[in-house]
Structures are given as C-alpha cells and as structure tokens.
PDB file of C-alpha atoms and ligand atoms in Angstrom:
ATOM      1  CA  UNK F   1       0.000   0.000   0.000  1.00 87.00           C
ATOM      2  CA  UNK F   2       1.282   3.477  -0.879  1.00 93.00           C
ATOM      3  CA  UNK F   3       1.975   5.875   1.954  1.00 97.00           C
ATOM      4  CA  UNK F   4      -0.577   8.437   3.112  1.00 98.00           C
ATOM      5  CA  UNK F   5       1.160  11.492   4.540  1.00 98.00           C
ATOM      6  CA  UNK F   6      -0.435  14.564   6.108  1.00 98.00           C
ATOM      7  CA  UNK F   7       2.056  17.428   5.818  1.00 97.00           C
ATOM      8  CA  UNK F   8       1.030  19.406   8.893  1.00 92.00           C
ATOM      9  CA  UNK F   9       3.995  21.734   9.337  1.00 96.00           C
ATOM     10  CA  UNK F  10       2.826  24.768  11.394  1.00 98.00           C
ATOM     11  CA  UNK F  11       3.343  27.139   8.444  1.00 98.00           C
ATOM     12  CA  UNK F  12       1.228  24.867   6.241  1.00 98.00           C
ATOM     13  CA  UNK F  13      -1.558  24.816   8.860  1.00 98.00           C
ATOM     14  CA  UNK F  14      -1.375  28.607   9.149  1.00 98.00           C
ATOM     15  CA  UNK F  15      -1.708  29.161   5.405  1.00 98.00           C
ATOM     16  CA  UNK F  16      -4.405  26.486   5.051  1.00 98.00           C
ATOM     17  CA  UNK F  17      -6.559  28.395   7.539  1.00 98.00           C
ATOM     18  CA  UNK F  18      -6.596  31.490   5.314  1.00 98.00           C
ATOM     19  CA  UNK F  19      -7.052  29.356   2.206  1.00 98.00           C
ATOM     20  CA  UNK F  20     -10.270  27.928   3.674  1.00 98.00           C
ATOM     21  CA  UNK F  21     -11.633  31.314   4.776  1.00 98.00           C
ATOM     22  CA  UNK F  22     -14.471  32.352   2.455  1.00 98.00           C
ATOM     23  CA  UNK F  23     -13.367  36.000   2.789  1.00 98.00           C
ATOM     24  CA  UNK F  24      -9.989  35.285   1.161  1.00 98.00           C
ATOM     25  CA  UNK F  25     -10.099  36.904  -2.286  1.00 98.00           C
ATOM     26  CA  UNK F  26      -8.871  35.459  -5.586  1.00 98.00           C
ATOM     27  CA  UNK F  27      -5.454  37.141  -5.473  1.00 98.00           C
ATOM     28  CA  UNK F  28      -4.733  35.980  -1.927  1.00 98.00           C
ATOM     29  CA  UNK F  29      -6.115  32.519  -2.663  1.00 98.00           C
ATOM     30  CA  UNK F  30      -3.801  32.096  -5.674  1.00 98.00           C
ATOM     31  CA  UNK F  31      -0.795  33.299  -3.648  1.00 98.00           C
ATOM     32  CA  UNK F  32      -1.609  30.889  -0.826  1.00 98.00           C
ATOM     33  CA  UNK F  33      -1.940  27.903  -3.187  1.00 98.00           C
ATOM     34  CA  UNK F  34       1.419  28.862  -4.705  1.00 98.00           C
ATOM     35  CA  UNK F  35       3.128  29.114  -1.308  1.00 98.00           C
ATOM     36  CA  UNK F  36       1.554  25.909  -0.044  1.00 98.00           C
ATOM     37  CA  UNK F  37       2.688  24.056  -3.168  1.00 98.00           C
ATOM     38  CA  UNK F  38       6.284  25.159  -2.507  1.00 98.00           C
ATOM     39  CA  UNK F  39       6.091  23.872   1.053  1.00 98.00           C
ATOM     40  CA  UNK F  40       4.515  20.624  -0.114  1.00 98.00           C
ATOM     41  CA  UNK F  41       7.343  20.222  -2.665  1.00 98.00           C
ATOM     42  CA  UNK F  42       9.791  20.228   0.239  1.00 96.00           C
ATOM     43  CA  UNK F  43       7.856  17.478   2.060  1.00 96.00           C
ATOM     44  CA  UNK F  44       7.206  15.391  -1.053  1.00 97.00           C
ATOM     45  CA  UNK F  45      10.871  15.246  -2.022  1.00 96.00           C
ATOM     46  CA  UNK F  46      12.160  14.154   1.394  1.00 95.00           C
ATOM     47  CA  UNK F  47      12.828  10.634   0.112  1.00 94.00           C
ATOM     48  CA  UNK F  48      14.328  11.593  -3.228  1.00 94.00           C
ATOM     49  CA  UNK F  49      17.476   9.610  -4.042  1.00 93.00           C
ATOM     50  CA  UNK F  50      20.783  11.457  -4.255  1.00 95.00           C
ATOM     51  CA  UNK F  51      23.934  10.885  -6.236  1.00 96.00           C
ATOM     52  CA  UNK F  52      27.357  11.603  -4.777  1.00 97.00           C
ATOM     53  CA  UNK F  53      29.588  14.112  -6.530  1.00 97.00           C
ATOM     54  CA  UNK F  54      32.859  15.853  -5.625  1.00 98.00           C
ATOM     55  CA  UNK F  55      33.175  19.634  -5.655  1.00 98.00           C
ATOM     56  CA  UNK F  56      36.170  21.849  -5.122  1.00 98.00           C
ATOM     57  CA  UNK F  57      35.634  24.500  -2.440  1.00 98.00           C
ATOM     58  CA  UNK F  58      38.118  27.409  -2.264  1.00 98.00           C
ATOM     59  CA  UNK F  59      39.824  25.399   0.490  1.00 98.00           C
ATOM     60  CA  UNK F  60      39.631  21.701  -0.368  1.00 98.00           C
ATOM     61  CA  UNK F  61      37.751  19.012  -2.222  1.00 98.00           C
ATOM     62  CA  UNK F  62      34.394  18.132  -0.662  1.00 98.00           C
ATOM     63  CA  UNK F  63      31.794  15.449  -1.112  1.00 97.00           C
ATOM     64  CA  UNK F  64      28.394  16.698  -2.265  1.00 97.00           C
ATOM     65  CA  UNK F  65      25.055  15.344  -3.392  1.00 96.00           C
ATOM     66  CA  UNK F  66      22.764  16.081  -6.303  1.00 95.00           C
ATOM     67  CA  UNK F  67      19.227  14.918  -6.922  1.00 91.00           C
ATOM     68  CA  UNK F  68      19.488  11.767  -8.965  1.00 86.00           C
ATOM     69  CA  UNK F  69      16.001  11.522 -10.331  1.00 87.00           C
ATOM     70  CA  UNK F  70      14.245  13.148 -13.275  1.00 95.00           C
ATOM     71  CA  UNK F  71      10.864  14.451 -12.220  1.00 97.00           C
ATOM     72  CA  UNK F  72       7.702  15.523 -13.988  1.00 98.00           C
ATOM     73  CA  UNK F  73       4.731  17.450 -12.640  1.00 98.00           C
ATOM     74  CA  UNK F  74       1.247  16.674 -13.929  1.00 98.00           C
ATOM     75  CA  UNK F  75      -1.430  19.132 -12.763  1.00 98.00           C
ATOM     76  CA  UNK F  76      -5.061  18.139 -13.234  1.00 98.00           C
ATOM     77  CA  UNK F  77      -6.673  21.171 -14.913  1.00 97.00           C
ATOM     78  CA  UNK F  78      -7.869  23.568 -13.889  1.00 95.00           C
ATOM     79  CA  UNK F  79      -7.217  23.736 -10.193  1.00 98.00           C
ATOM     80  CA  UNK F  80      -3.983  21.712 -10.282  1.00 98.00           C
ATOM     81  CA  UNK F  81      -2.419  24.467 -12.403  1.00 98.00           C
ATOM     82  CA  UNK F  82      -2.371  26.694  -9.335  1.00 98.00           C
ATOM     83  CA  UNK F  83       0.217  24.388  -7.727  1.00 98.00           C
ATOM     84  CA  UNK F  84       2.694  24.221 -10.618  1.00 98.00           C
ATOM     85  CA  UNK F  85       4.730  27.413 -10.174  1.00 98.00           C
ATOM     86  CA  UNK F  86       5.076  26.872  -6.438  1.00 98.00           C
ATOM     87  CA  UNK F  87       6.438  23.364  -7.015  1.00 98.00           C
ATOM     88  CA  UNK F  88       8.771  24.530  -9.794  1.00 98.00           C
ATOM     89  CA  UNK F  89      10.399  26.995  -7.384  1.00 98.00           C
ATOM     90  CA  UNK F  90      12.028  24.006  -5.658  1.00 97.00           C
ATOM     91  CA  UNK F  91      12.069  21.667  -8.668  1.00 97.00           C
ATOM     92  CA  UNK F  92      13.152  23.930 -11.535  1.00 96.00           C
ATOM     93  CA  UNK F  93      14.299  21.071 -13.772  1.00 95.00           C
ATOM     94  CA  UNK F  94      10.981  19.248 -13.642  1.00 97.00           C
ATOM     95  CA  UNK F  95       8.982  19.147 -16.858  1.00 97.00           C
ATOM     96  CA  UNK F  96       5.240  19.689 -16.826  1.00 98.00           C
ATOM     97  CA  UNK F  97       2.438  17.688 -18.441  1.00 98.00           C
ATOM     98  CA  UNK F  98      -1.248  18.589 -18.293  1.00 98.00           C
ATOM     99  CA  UNK F  99      -4.395  16.545 -17.912  1.00 98.00           C
ATOM    100  CA  UNK F 100      -7.697  18.331 -18.437  1.00 97.00           C
ATOM    101  CA  UNK F 101     -10.388  16.761 -16.315  1.00 93.00           C
ATOM    102  CA  UNK F 102     -13.659  18.065 -14.949  1.00 90.00           C
ATOM    103  CA  UNK F 103     -16.169  16.471 -12.681  1.00 86.00           C
ATOM    104  CA  UNK F 104     -19.656  16.128 -14.135  1.00 91.00           C
ATOM    105  CA  UNK F 105     -21.791  18.045 -11.608  1.00 87.00           C
ATOM    106  CA  UNK F 106     -24.631  15.497 -11.779  1.00 90.00           C
ATOM    107  CA  UNK F 107     -22.823  12.153 -11.809  1.00 92.00           C
ATOM    108  CA  UNK F 108     -19.552  13.399 -10.154  1.00 89.00           C
ATOM    109  CA  UNK F 109     -17.772  11.239 -12.744  1.00 93.00           C
ATOM    110  CA  UNK F 110     -14.517  12.657 -14.223  1.00 93.00           C
ATOM    111  CA  UNK F 111     -14.492  13.683 -17.883  1.00 94.00           C
ATOM    112  CA  UNK F 112     -11.076  13.931 -19.583  1.00 95.00           C
ATOM    113  CA  UNK F 113     -10.859  16.728 -22.183  1.00 96.00           C
ATOM    114  CA  UNK F 114      -7.119  17.367 -22.606  1.00 97.00           C
ATOM    115  CA  UNK F 115      -3.897  15.395 -22.351  1.00 97.00           C
ATOM    116  CA  UNK F 116      -0.360  16.600 -23.078  1.00 96.00           C
ATOM    117  CA  UNK F 117       2.944  15.270 -21.770  1.00 96.00           C
ATOM    118  CA  UNK F 118       6.635  16.146 -22.240  1.00 95.00           C
ATOM    119  CA  UNK F 119       8.414  14.029 -24.864  1.00 94.00           C
ATOM    120  CA  UNK F 120      10.751  12.329 -22.346  1.00 95.00           C
ATOM    121  CA  UNK F 121       7.957  11.612 -19.885  1.00 94.00           C
ATOM    122  CA  UNK F 122       8.561   7.859 -19.613  1.00 94.00           C
ATOM    123  CA  UNK F 123      12.033   8.586 -18.173  1.00 94.00           C
ATOM    124  CA  UNK F 124      10.559  10.702 -15.392  1.00 96.00           C
ATOM    125  CA  UNK F 125       8.909   9.953 -12.082  1.00 97.00           C
ATOM    126  CA  UNK F 126       5.607  11.828 -12.142  1.00 98.00           C
ATOM    127  CA  UNK F 127       3.967  13.835  -9.371  1.00 98.00           C
ATOM    128  CA  UNK F 128       0.243  14.436  -9.954  1.00 98.00           C
ATOM    129  CA  UNK F 129      -1.102  17.745  -8.591  1.00 98.00           C
ATOM    130  CA  UNK F 130      -4.650  18.689  -7.621  1.00 98.00           C
ATOM    131  CA  UNK F 131      -5.615  20.807  -4.605  1.00 98.00           C
ATOM    132  CA  UNK F 132      -8.779  18.780  -3.957  1.00 98.00           C
ATOM    133  CA  UNK F 133      -9.220  15.016  -3.494  1.00 98.00           C
ATOM    134  CA  UNK F 134     -12.970  14.542  -3.037  1.00 97.00           C
ATOM    135  CA  UNK F 135     -14.470  11.281  -4.387  1.00 96.00           C
ATOM    136  CA  UNK F 136     -11.060  10.466  -5.877  1.00 97.00           C
ATOM    137  CA  UNK F 137     -12.600  10.024  -9.334  1.00 96.00           C
ATOM    138  CA  UNK F 138     -10.479  12.714 -11.043  1.00 96.00           C
ATOM    139  CA  UNK F 139      -7.194  11.636  -9.440  1.00 98.00           C
ATOM    140  CA  UNK F 140      -7.874   7.969 -10.184  1.00 98.00           C
ATOM    141  CA  UNK F 141      -8.725   8.688 -13.818  1.00 97.00           C
ATOM    142  CA  UNK F 142      -5.632  10.902 -14.245  1.00 98.00           C
ATOM    143  CA  UNK F 143      -3.324   8.276 -12.718  1.00 98.00           C
ATOM    144  CA  UNK F 144      -4.916   5.524 -14.840  1.00 97.00           C
ATOM    145  CA  UNK F 145      -4.520   7.663 -17.970  1.00 97.00           C
ATOM    146  CA  UNK F 146      -0.803   8.117 -17.237  1.00 97.00           C
ATOM    147  CA  UNK F 147      -0.266   4.416 -16.544  1.00 98.00           C
ATOM    148  CA  UNK F 148      -2.093   3.507 -19.772  1.00 96.00           C
ATOM    149  CA  UNK F 149       0.581   5.526 -21.637  1.00 95.00           C
ATOM    150  CA  UNK F 150       3.454   3.674 -19.926  1.00 96.00           C
ATOM    151  CA  UNK F 151       4.209   6.622 -17.627  1.00 97.00           C
ATOM    152  CA  UNK F 152       5.351   6.311 -14.011  1.00 97.00           C
ATOM    153  CA  UNK F 153       3.149   8.319 -11.639  1.00 98.00           C
ATOM    154  CA  UNK F 154       4.423   7.732  -8.094  1.00 98.00           C
ATOM    155  CA  UNK F 155       2.927  10.529  -5.992  1.00 98.00           C
ATOM    156  CA  UNK F 156      -0.320  12.438  -5.710  1.00 98.00           C
ATOM    157  CA  UNK F 157      -0.118  15.826  -3.992  1.00 98.00           C
ATOM    158  CA  UNK F 158      -3.301  17.547  -2.794  1.00 98.00           C
ATOM    159  CA  UNK F 159      -4.058  20.294  -0.324  1.00 98.00           C
ATOM    160  CA  UNK F 160      -7.341  18.952   1.089  1.00 98.00           C
ATOM    161  CA  UNK F 161      -8.580  15.364   0.969  1.00 98.00           C
ATOM    162  CA  UNK F 162     -11.763  13.650   2.061  1.00 98.00           C
ATOM    163  CA  UNK F 163     -11.398  10.172   3.576  1.00 98.00           C
ATOM    164  CA  UNK F 164     -13.570   8.836   0.721  1.00 98.00           C
ATOM    165  CA  UNK F 165     -11.069  10.083  -1.876  1.00 98.00           C
ATOM    166  CA  UNK F 166      -8.035   8.749  -0.027  1.00 98.00           C
ATOM    167  CA  UNK F 167      -9.660   5.306   0.217  1.00 98.00           C
ATOM    168  CA  UNK F 168     -10.638   5.330  -3.467  1.00 98.00           C
ATOM    169  CA  UNK F 169      -7.087   6.146  -4.624  1.00 98.00           C
ATOM    170  CA  UNK F 170      -5.521   3.651  -2.232  1.00 98.00           C
ATOM    171  CA  UNK F 171      -7.811   0.924  -3.556  1.00 98.00           C
ATOM    172  CA  UNK F 172      -7.384   1.751  -7.252  1.00 98.00           C
ATOM    173  CA  UNK F 173      -3.657   2.631  -7.151  1.00 98.00           C
ATOM    174  CA  UNK F 174      -1.974   1.034  -4.123  1.00 98.00           C
ATOM    175  CA  UNK F 175       1.443   1.923  -5.606  1.00 98.00           C
ATOM    176  CA  UNK F 176       0.850   5.693  -5.267  1.00 98.00           C
ATOM    177  CA  UNK F 177       1.976   7.752  -2.261  1.00 98.00           C
ATOM    178  CA  UNK F 178      -0.593  10.393  -1.305  1.00 98.00           C
ATOM    179  CA  UNK F 179       0.497  13.685   0.285  1.00 98.00           C
ATOM    180  CA  UNK F 180      -2.063  16.143   1.658  1.00 98.00           C
ATOM    181  CA  UNK F 181      -1.935  19.303   3.745  1.00 98.00           C
ATOM    182  CA  UNK F 182      -5.184  18.397   5.545  1.00 98.00           C
ATOM    183  CA  UNK F 183      -7.522  15.426   5.860  1.00 98.00           C
ATOM    184  CA  UNK F 184     -11.085  16.704   6.272  1.00 98.00           C
ATOM    185  CA  UNK F 185     -14.236  15.090   7.688  1.00 98.00           C
ATOM    186  CA  UNK F 186     -16.361  13.844   4.763  1.00 98.00           C
ATOM    187  CA  UNK F 187     -18.140  14.721   1.507  1.00 98.00           C
ATOM    188  CA  UNK F 188     -21.524  16.410   1.445  1.00 97.00           C
ATOM    189  CA  UNK F 189     -24.437  15.394  -0.810  1.00 95.00           C
ATOM    190  CA  UNK F 190     -23.008  17.432  -3.712  1.00 93.00           C
ATOM    191  CA  UNK F 191     -19.574  15.820  -3.471  1.00 95.00           C
ATOM    192  CA  UNK F 192     -17.961  18.828  -1.767  1.00 97.00           C
ATOM    193  CA  UNK F 193     -15.392  18.319   0.943  1.00 98.00           C
ATOM    194  CA  UNK F 194     -16.568  19.339   4.441  1.00 98.00           C
ATOM    195  CA  UNK F 195     -15.334  21.712   5.748  1.00 98.00           C
ATOM    196  CA  UNK F 196     -13.066  22.025   2.675  1.00 98.00           C
ATOM    197  CA  UNK F 197     -12.733  25.391   0.958  1.00 98.00           C
ATOM    198  CA  UNK F 198     -15.486  25.305  -1.644  1.00 98.00           C
ATOM    199  CA  UNK F 199     -14.642  25.020  -5.331  1.00 97.00           C
ATOM    200  CA  UNK F 200     -10.876  25.345  -5.725  1.00 98.00           C
ATOM    201  CA  UNK F 201     -10.968  26.135  -9.465  1.00 97.00           C
ATOM    202  CA  UNK F 202     -13.556  28.875  -9.036  1.00 97.00           C
ATOM    203  CA  UNK F 203     -11.676  30.418  -6.116  1.00 98.00           C
ATOM    204  CA  UNK F 204      -8.348  30.326  -8.003  1.00 98.00           C
ATOM    205  CA  UNK F 205      -9.668  31.915 -11.161  1.00 97.00           C
ATOM    206  CA  UNK F 206     -12.588  34.014  -9.917  1.00 97.00           C
ATOM    207  CA  UNK F 207     -15.187  32.120 -11.937  1.00 97.00           C
ATOM    208  CA  UNK F 208     -18.861  31.449 -11.084  1.00 84.00           C
TER     209      UNK F 208
HETATM  210  C1  PRP X 301     -12.179  19.669  -8.790  1.00 91.60           C
HETATM  211  C2  PRP X 301     -10.806  19.432  -8.196  1.00 91.60           C
HETATM  212  C3  PRP X 301     -10.513  18.003  -8.599  1.00 91.60           C
HETATM  213  C4  PRP X 301     -11.876  17.370  -8.505  1.00 91.60           C
HETATM  214  C5  PRP X 301     -11.960  16.619  -7.212  1.00 91.60           C
HETATM  215  O1  PRP X 301     -12.091  19.920 -10.143  1.00 91.60           O
HETATM  216  O2  PRP X 301      -9.851  20.342  -8.640  1.00 91.60           O
HETATM  217  O3  PRP X 301      -9.975  17.874  -9.890  1.00 91.60           O
HETATM  218  O4  PRP X 301     -12.845  18.432  -8.528  1.00 91.60           O
HETATM  219  O5  PRP X 301     -13.135  15.895  -7.160  1.00 91.60           O
HETATM  220  P1  PRP X 301     -13.170  14.314  -7.233  1.00 91.60           P
HETATM  221  O6  PRP X 301     -12.101  13.807  -6.324  1.00 91.60           O
HETATM  222  O7  PRP X 301     -14.549  13.976  -6.761  1.00 91.60           O
HETATM  223  O8  PRP X 301     -12.953  13.903  -8.662  1.00 91.60           O
HETATM  224  P2  PRP X 301     -13.356  20.358 -11.013  1.00 91.60           P
HETATM  225  O9  PRP X 301     -14.030  19.166 -11.600  1.00 91.60           O
HETATM  226  O10 PRP X 301     -14.219  21.279 -10.212  1.00 91.60           O
HETATM  227  O11 PRP X 301     -12.680  21.110 -12.234  1.00 91.60           O
HETATM  228  P3  PRP X 301     -11.827  22.464 -12.254  1.00 91.60           P
HETATM  229  O12 PRP X 301     -10.494  22.167 -11.620  1.00 91.60           O
HETATM  230  O13 PRP X 301     -11.718  22.750 -13.699  1.00 91.60           O
HETATM  231  O14 PRP X 301     -12.587  23.522 -11.491  1.00 91.60           O
HETATM  232  N1  URA X 302     -13.757  19.979  -5.993  1.00 91.60           N
HETATM  233  C1  URA X 302     -13.548  21.138  -5.325  1.00 91.60           C
HETATM  234  O1  URA X 302     -13.020  22.112  -5.886  1.00 91.60           O
HETATM  235  N2  URA X 302     -13.967  21.227  -4.040  1.00 91.60           N
HETATM  236  C2  URA X 302     -14.538  20.188  -3.405  1.00 91.60           C
HETATM  237  O2  URA X 302     -14.882  20.330  -2.214  1.00 91.60           O
HETATM  238  C3  URA X 302     -14.756  19.004  -4.111  1.00 91.60           C
HETATM  239  C4  URA X 302     -14.342  18.914  -5.401  1.00 91.60           C
END
C-alpha cells in the first residue's frame, strides 16, 4: 500500500486556515496555493534519491550530493495548475504535463478533455497535482490515464482530501503515495469536501 502522509507543518496549517476562509479573495487565494505548493514540494521530495559528486571549495575538495532523479509534474486542470509554479520553485528542472479533467456536476464522474505530456515523460517519475481530493474520481482517472501511456506516476499531492477520496485512490492505485496538507471530515451530498474550501478552481480563477 502506498503511503498516506499529512504534511502538517505549522506554516502549512497557518496558510491552510486562510485558504479555507471564504473571505480570502482570488489574489490571496492564488498566492496561498502557490506558497503551499512550494512547502509541499519540500515534504514530497524528502525521500528523493541522491547521487554523490565531488566539488572543489576554495579550500579543499568536498563530497556533495545532487538529486538523482528526473521528475515531472502533472497538474489536473484547472485547479492543479495553481500548484505548478510553487512546485517549480524548488524543482526547476521538472517538466510539466497537463491533464484536463472536470467532474460532471450530476454524476460526479470525471471527464477527460485534454492530455499533453513532455516528450521524455517515460524517463521521469511523475507527481500528480490537484488541490482537492474529493471522491477520488479525477485523481484515479488521471493516474490511470498516465499508466495507460506507460508513464510512471508515483505521488499524488493535494491540499485537502476527504477520507472517501483517499480510500478510493488507495484501492485503485496502491502503488501511489498520497500527500495532503489536511484530511477533512467527509463529503456532502453534492460531493464537496466538508469543511473544505469550496470550489478550488472557481476560487483560483474568480469564476462562477
Ligand atoms: C475539482 C478538483 C478536482 C476534482 C476533485 O475539479 O480540482 O480535480 O474536482 O473531485 P473528485 O475527487 O470527486 O474527482 P473540477 O471538476 O471542479 O474542475 P476544475 O479544476 O476545472 O474547477
Ligand atoms: N472539488 C472542489 O473544488 N472542491 C470540493 O470540495 C470538491 C471537489
């Protein structure tokens, strides 16, 4: 079973509080998602393998380490886009693919409408990004879509998850590690996370 990790660093909890607040405007919301994604990038890469190198300091030769893994980021559009720049601040060499997916408001089933990946994607370990993990339908479909194209998704990074979504991803993709900033109580009758933050895409882009 993949790992389930709640990244509850005090600074993450602080920023998550303002992210949830319904009085936080679009500009602030976008900045908070960006900052949270940077902090999540730090947590998500804690286990990244290193390669030893030697460097020459002004005084002597020293042993050093460089990240020995090629990474790719795959945001689920739209809301996942809000996490890309924040992640790239710490992972500037990562390439970025995009999966367009929306949740049908009636059936809550994911509908894929766009798919684009970097040319060397099969050589990269992929981190899937979406601020919200509700039923898990969108994340599961995105991960399945990547696997069907011989890609290697290994991690799913969300800001808020419902227990229902975590369970669904763990059952469908037990090889995936899930990282969240908060695990909330449950889903309501419309598939929204409670207490959640409302609709992440609408709050990021000022729609609706
Ligand atoms: C939201 C969110 C996830 C999905 C989560 O996207 O960003 O992709 O819902 O729900 P699920 O776990 O039940 O699938 P939405 O469909 O609202 O599209 P958007 O990002 O374009 O706003
Ligand atoms: N998508 C969102 O943006 N918010 C939720 O609470 C559930 C799905």
